[in-house]
Coordinates of C-alpha atoms and ligand atoms in Angstrom, one line a residue:
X1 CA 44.5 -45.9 37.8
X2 CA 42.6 -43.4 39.4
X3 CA 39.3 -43.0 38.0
X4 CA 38.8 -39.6 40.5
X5 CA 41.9 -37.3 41.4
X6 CA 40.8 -34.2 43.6
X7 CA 43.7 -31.6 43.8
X8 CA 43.3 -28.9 46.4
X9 CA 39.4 -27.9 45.9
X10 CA 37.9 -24.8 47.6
X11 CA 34.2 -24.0 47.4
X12 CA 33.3 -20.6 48.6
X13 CA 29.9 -19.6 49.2
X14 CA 30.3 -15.8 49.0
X15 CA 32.4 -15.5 51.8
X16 CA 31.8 -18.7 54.2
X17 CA 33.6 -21.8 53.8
X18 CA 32.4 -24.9 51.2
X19 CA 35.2 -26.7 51.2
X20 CA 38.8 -26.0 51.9
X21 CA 41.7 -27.2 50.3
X22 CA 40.2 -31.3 49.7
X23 CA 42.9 -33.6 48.1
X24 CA 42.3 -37.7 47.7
X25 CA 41.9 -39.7 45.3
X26 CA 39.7 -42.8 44.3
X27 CA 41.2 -45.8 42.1
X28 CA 39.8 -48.3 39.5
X29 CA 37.3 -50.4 41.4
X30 CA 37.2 -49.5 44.6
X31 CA 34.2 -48.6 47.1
X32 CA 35.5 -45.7 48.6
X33 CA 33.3 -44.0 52.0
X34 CA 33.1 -39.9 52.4
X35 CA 32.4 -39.6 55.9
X36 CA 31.9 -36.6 57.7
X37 CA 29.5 -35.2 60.0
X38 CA 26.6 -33.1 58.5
X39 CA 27.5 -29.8 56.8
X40 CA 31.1 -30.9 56.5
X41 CA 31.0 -30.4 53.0
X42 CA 30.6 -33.9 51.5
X43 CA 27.7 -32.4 49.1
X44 CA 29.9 -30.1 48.1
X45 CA 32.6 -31.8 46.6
X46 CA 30.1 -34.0 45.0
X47 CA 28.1 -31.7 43.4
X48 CA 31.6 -30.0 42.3
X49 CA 32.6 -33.4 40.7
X50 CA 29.8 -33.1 38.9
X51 CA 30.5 -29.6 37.7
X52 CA 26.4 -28.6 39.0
X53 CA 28.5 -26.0 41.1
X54 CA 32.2 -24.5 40.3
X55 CA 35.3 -24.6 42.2
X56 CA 36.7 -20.9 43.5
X57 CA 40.2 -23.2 43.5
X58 CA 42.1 -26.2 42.6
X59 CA 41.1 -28.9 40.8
X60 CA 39.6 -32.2 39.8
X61 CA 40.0 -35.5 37.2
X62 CA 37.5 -38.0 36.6
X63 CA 38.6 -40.7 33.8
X64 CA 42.0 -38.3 33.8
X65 CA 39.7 -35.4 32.4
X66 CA 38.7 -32.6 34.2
X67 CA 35.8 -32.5 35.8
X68 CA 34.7 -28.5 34.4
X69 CA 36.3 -29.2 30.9
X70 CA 34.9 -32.1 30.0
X71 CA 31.4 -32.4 32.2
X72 CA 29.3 -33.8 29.3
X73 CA 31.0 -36.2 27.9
X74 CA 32.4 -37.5 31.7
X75 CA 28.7 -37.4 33.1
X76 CA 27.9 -40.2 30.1
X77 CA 29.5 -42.7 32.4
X78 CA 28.7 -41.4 35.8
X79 CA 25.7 -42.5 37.7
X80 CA 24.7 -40.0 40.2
X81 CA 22.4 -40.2 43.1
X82 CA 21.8 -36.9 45.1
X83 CA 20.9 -36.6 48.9
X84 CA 17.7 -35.1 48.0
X85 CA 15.3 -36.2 44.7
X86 CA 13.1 -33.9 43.6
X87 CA 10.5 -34.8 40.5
X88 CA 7.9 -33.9 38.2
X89 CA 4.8 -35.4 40.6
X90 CA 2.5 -35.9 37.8
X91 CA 4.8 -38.7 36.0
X92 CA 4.8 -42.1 36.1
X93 CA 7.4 -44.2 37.1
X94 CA 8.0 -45.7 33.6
X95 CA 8.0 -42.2 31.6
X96 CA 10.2 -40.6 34.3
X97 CA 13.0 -43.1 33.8
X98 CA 12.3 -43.3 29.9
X99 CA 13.0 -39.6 29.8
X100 CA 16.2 -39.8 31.8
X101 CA 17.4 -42.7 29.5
X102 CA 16.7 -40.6 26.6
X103 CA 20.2 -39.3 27.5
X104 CA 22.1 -41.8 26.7
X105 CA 23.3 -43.6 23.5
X106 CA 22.0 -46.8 24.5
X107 CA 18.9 -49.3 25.3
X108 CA 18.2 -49.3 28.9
X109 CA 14.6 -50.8 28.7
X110 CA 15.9 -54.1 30.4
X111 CA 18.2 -52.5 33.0
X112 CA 15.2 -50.5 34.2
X113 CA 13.3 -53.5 34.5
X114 CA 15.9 -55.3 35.8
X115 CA 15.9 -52.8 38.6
X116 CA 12.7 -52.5 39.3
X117 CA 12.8 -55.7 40.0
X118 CA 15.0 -56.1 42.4
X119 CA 14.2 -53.1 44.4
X120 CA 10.1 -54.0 44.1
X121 CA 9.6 -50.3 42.6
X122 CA 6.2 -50.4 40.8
X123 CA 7.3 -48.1 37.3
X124 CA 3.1 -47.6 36.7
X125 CA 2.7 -45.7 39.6
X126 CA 2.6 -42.3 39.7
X127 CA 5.5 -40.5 41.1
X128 CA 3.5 -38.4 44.0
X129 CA 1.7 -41.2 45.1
X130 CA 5.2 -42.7 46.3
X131 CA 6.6 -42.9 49.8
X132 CA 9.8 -41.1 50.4
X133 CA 11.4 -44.7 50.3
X134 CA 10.3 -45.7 46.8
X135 CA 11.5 -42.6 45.8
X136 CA 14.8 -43.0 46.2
X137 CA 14.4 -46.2 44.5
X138 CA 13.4 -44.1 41.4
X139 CA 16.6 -42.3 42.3
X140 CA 18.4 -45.3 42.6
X141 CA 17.3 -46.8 39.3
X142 CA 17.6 -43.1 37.1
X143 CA 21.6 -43.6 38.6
X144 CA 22.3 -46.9 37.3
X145 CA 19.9 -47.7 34.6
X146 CA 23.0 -47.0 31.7
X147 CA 25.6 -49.0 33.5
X148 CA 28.1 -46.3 34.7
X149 CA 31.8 -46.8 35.3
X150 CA 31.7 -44.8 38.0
X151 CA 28.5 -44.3 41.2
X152 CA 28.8 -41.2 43.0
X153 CA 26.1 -41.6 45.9
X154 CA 25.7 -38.5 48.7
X155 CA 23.9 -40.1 51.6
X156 CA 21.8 -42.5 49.4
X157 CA 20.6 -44.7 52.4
X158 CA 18.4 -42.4 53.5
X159 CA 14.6 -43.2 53.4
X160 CA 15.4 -46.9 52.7
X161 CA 14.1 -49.6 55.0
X162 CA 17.0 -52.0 56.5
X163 CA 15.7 -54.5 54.2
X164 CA 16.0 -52.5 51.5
X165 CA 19.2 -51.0 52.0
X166 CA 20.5 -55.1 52.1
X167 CA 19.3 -55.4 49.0
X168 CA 20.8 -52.4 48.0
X169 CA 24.3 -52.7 49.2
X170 CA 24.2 -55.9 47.6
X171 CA 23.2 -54.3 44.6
X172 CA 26.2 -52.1 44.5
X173 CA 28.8 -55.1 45.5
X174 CA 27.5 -56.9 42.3
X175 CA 28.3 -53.3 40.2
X176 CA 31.4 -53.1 42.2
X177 CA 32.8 -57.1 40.9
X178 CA 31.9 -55.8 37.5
X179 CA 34.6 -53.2 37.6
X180 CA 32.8 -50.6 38.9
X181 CA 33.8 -47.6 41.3
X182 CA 31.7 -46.3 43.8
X183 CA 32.2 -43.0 46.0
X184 CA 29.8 -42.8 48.7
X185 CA 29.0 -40.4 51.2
X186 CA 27.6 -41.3 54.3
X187 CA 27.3 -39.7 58.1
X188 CA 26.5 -42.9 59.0
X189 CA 29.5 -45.0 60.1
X190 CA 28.4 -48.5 60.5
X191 CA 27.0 -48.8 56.8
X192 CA 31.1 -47.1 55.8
X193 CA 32.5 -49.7 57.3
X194 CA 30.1 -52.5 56.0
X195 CA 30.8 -51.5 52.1
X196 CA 34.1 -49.2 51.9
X197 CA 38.1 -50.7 51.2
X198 CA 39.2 -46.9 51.9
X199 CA 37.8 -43.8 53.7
X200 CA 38.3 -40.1 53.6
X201 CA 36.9 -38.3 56.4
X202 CA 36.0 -34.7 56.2
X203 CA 35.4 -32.0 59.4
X204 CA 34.6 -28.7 58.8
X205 CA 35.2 -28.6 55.0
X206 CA 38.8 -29.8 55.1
X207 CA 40.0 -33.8 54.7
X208 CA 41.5 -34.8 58.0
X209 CA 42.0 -38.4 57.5
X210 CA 42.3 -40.7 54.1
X211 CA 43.2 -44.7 55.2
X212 CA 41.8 -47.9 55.0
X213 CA 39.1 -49.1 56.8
X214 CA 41.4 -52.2 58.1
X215 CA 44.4 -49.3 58.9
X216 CA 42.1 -47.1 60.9
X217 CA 40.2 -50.3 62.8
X218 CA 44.1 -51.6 63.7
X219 CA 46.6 -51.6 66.4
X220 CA 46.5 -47.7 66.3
X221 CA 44.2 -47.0 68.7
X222 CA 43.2 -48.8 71.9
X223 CA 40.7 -48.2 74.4
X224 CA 41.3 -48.1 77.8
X225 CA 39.4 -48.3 81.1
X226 CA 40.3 -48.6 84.3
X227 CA 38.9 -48.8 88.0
X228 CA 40.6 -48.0 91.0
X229 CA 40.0 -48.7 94.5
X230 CA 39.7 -45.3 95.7
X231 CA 39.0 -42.3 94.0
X232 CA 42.1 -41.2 92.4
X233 CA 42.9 -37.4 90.7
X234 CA 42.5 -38.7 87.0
X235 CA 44.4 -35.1 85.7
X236 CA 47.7 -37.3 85.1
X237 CA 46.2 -39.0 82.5
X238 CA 45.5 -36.0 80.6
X239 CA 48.5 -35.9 78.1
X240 CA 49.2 -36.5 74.4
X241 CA 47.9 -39.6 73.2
X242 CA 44.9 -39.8 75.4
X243 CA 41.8 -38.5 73.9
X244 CA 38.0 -38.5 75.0
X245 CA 38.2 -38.7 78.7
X246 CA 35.4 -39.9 80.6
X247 CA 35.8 -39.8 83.9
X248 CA 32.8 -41.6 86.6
X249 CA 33.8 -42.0 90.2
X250 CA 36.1 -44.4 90.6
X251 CA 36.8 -45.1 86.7
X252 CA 37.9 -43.1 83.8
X253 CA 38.0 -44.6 79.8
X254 CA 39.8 -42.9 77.0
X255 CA 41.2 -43.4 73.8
X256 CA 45.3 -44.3 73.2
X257 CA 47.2 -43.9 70.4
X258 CA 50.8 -43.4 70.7
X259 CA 53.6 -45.5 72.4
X260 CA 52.1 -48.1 74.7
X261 CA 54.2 -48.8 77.2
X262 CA 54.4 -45.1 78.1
X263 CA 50.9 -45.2 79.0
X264 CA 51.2 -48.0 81.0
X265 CA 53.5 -46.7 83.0
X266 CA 51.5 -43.9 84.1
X267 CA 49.1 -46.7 84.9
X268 CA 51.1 -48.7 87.0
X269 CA 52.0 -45.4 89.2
X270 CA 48.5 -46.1 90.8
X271 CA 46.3 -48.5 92.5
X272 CA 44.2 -50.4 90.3
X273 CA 41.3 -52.4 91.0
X274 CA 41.0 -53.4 87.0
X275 CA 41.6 -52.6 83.8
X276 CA 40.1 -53.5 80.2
X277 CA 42.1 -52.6 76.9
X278 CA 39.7 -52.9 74.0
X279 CA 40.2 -52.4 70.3
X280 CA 38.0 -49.2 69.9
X281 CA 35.0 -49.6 67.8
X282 CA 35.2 -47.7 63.9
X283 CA 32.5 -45.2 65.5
X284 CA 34.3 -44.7 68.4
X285 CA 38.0 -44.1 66.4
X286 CA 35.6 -41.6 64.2
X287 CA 34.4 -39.7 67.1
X288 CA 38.2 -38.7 67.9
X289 CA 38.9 -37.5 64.7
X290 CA 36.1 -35.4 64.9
X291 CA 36.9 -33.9 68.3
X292 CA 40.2 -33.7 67.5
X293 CA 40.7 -29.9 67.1
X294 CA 38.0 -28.8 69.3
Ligands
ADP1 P1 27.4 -32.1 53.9 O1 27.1 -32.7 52.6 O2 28.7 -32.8 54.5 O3 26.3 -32.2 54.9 P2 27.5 -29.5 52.6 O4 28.5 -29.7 51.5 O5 26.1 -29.6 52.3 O6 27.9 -30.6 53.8 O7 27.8 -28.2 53.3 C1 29.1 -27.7 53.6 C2 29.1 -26.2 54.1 O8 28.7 -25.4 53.0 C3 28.0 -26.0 55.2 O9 28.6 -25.1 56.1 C4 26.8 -25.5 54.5 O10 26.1 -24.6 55.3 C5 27.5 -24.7 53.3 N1 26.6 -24.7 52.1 C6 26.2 -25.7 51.4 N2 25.5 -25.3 50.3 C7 25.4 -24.0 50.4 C8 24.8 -23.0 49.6 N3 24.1 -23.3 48.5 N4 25.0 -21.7 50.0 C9 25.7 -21.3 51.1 N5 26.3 -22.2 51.9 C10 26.2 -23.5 51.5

């Protein structure tokens, strides 16, 4: 079942570009990564999920309800953490996330403690006297504290400590075994491919990619580099299939995906000295998505 269904969603702002025309979907349990370089429009079709802004166009389903329609009652079992927390300084800890659990139908005393525990955030302190990190513990807490089916998170590593964000992602595996379904957006690709099963990647407000991590890291691509003896005029290499050339003296490296034996032929037409043929890294597949259409 898919818990979110997006169906062609444009966000104008006036008259430059939100996002244009975004289609995937995210089933029952997955951890699904939103990658996409800054200002691609990741926020954007979050905070349209969320109905905080509204689409110009198309569509979208969470729990197979949409999103506009039905914002209230769906938002009862999201938990939603936004790039950027802002709060009441003059709060405590405690009162903050009492308020915020006034929302909802249920008890979340011991989640909150819970929590707090595990992500050493001190709920008597008062909220300016935090650091930007402990802050988006708060955040982190006011998203989960009534046990949401569903985790929407837009770039929620941010300000965390590498330590902390360990105990984080474990934190959102343990929610995920539970049944759980997490979207998270990210510009950072390492911690995607550490937590996600599938991936959509966004450039320049339109999807250009949706695939497993596993699909995108496989035989597809390959990296190449080779030396030669003398210096040798690299233009012949410069043909479909071959992406981010870097050419240094006597070597050039690039990115293959297509037939493989084509490519070695054009290898094979000139003198060598050596040649490596790596599996390219996530970041490096990434980075030829995004220069695709420049
Ligand atoms: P991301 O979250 O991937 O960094 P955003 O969704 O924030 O990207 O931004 C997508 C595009 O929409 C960018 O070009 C950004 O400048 C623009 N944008 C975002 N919010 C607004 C806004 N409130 N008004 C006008 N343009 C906006």
């Amino acid at each position: 079942m898919s818990v979110i269904e997006i169906s062609n969603l444009t966000k104008l702002y006036g008259n430059s570009r939100g996002i244009s025309d975004v289609s995937f979907n995210v089933e029952e349990g997955e951890i699904f990564g939103f990658i996409g370089p800054n200002g691609a429009g990741k926020s954007t079709t979050i905070r349209t999920l969320l109905s905080l802004i509204y689409p110009t166009s198309g569509s979208a389903k969470i729990f197979g309800k949409d999103v506009v329609k039905y914002a209230p009652e769906i938002k009862r079992d999201i938990g939603y953490l936004p790039s950027e927390v802002f709060y009441y300084d003059n709060m405590k800890v405690i009162d903050l996330l009492k308020y915020s659990a006034s929302f909802y139908k249920k008890d979340c005393t011991r989640r909150i403690k819970e929590l707090s525990e595990i992500l050493e955030l001190d709920l008597n302190r008062k909220i300016e006297d935090l650091s930007l990190g402990n802050k988006k513990k708060v955040g982190i807490v006011q998203g989960l504290l009534h046990e949401p089916k569903l985790i929407i998170l837009d770039e929620p590593t941010s300000g965390l400590d590498p330590l902390m964000q360990q105990k984080f992602f474990d934190l959102l595996e343990k929610e995920n075994k539970k049944g759980v379904t997490i979207l998270f957006s990210s510009h950072i690709l390492s911690e995607v491919q550490r937590l996600c099963d599938r991936v959509a990647i966004i450039k320049e407000g339109k999807i250009v990619q949706v695939d497993r991590i596993s699909t995108l890291k496989e035989n597809n691509y390959k990296k190449f580099k080779i030396e030669t003896k003398t210096e040798v005029d690299f233009r012949a290499f410069d043909v479909a299939g071959v992406n981010q050339i870097e050419i240094k003296a006597n070597t050039i490296s690039f990115i293959f995906r297509g037939n493989i034996n084509s490519i070695l032929k054009k290898i094979s037409e000139i003198e060598i000295a050596n040649l490596w043929i790596e599996e390219p890294t996530l970041e490096e597949i990434f980075m030829h998505f995004y220069k695709k259409e420049e």
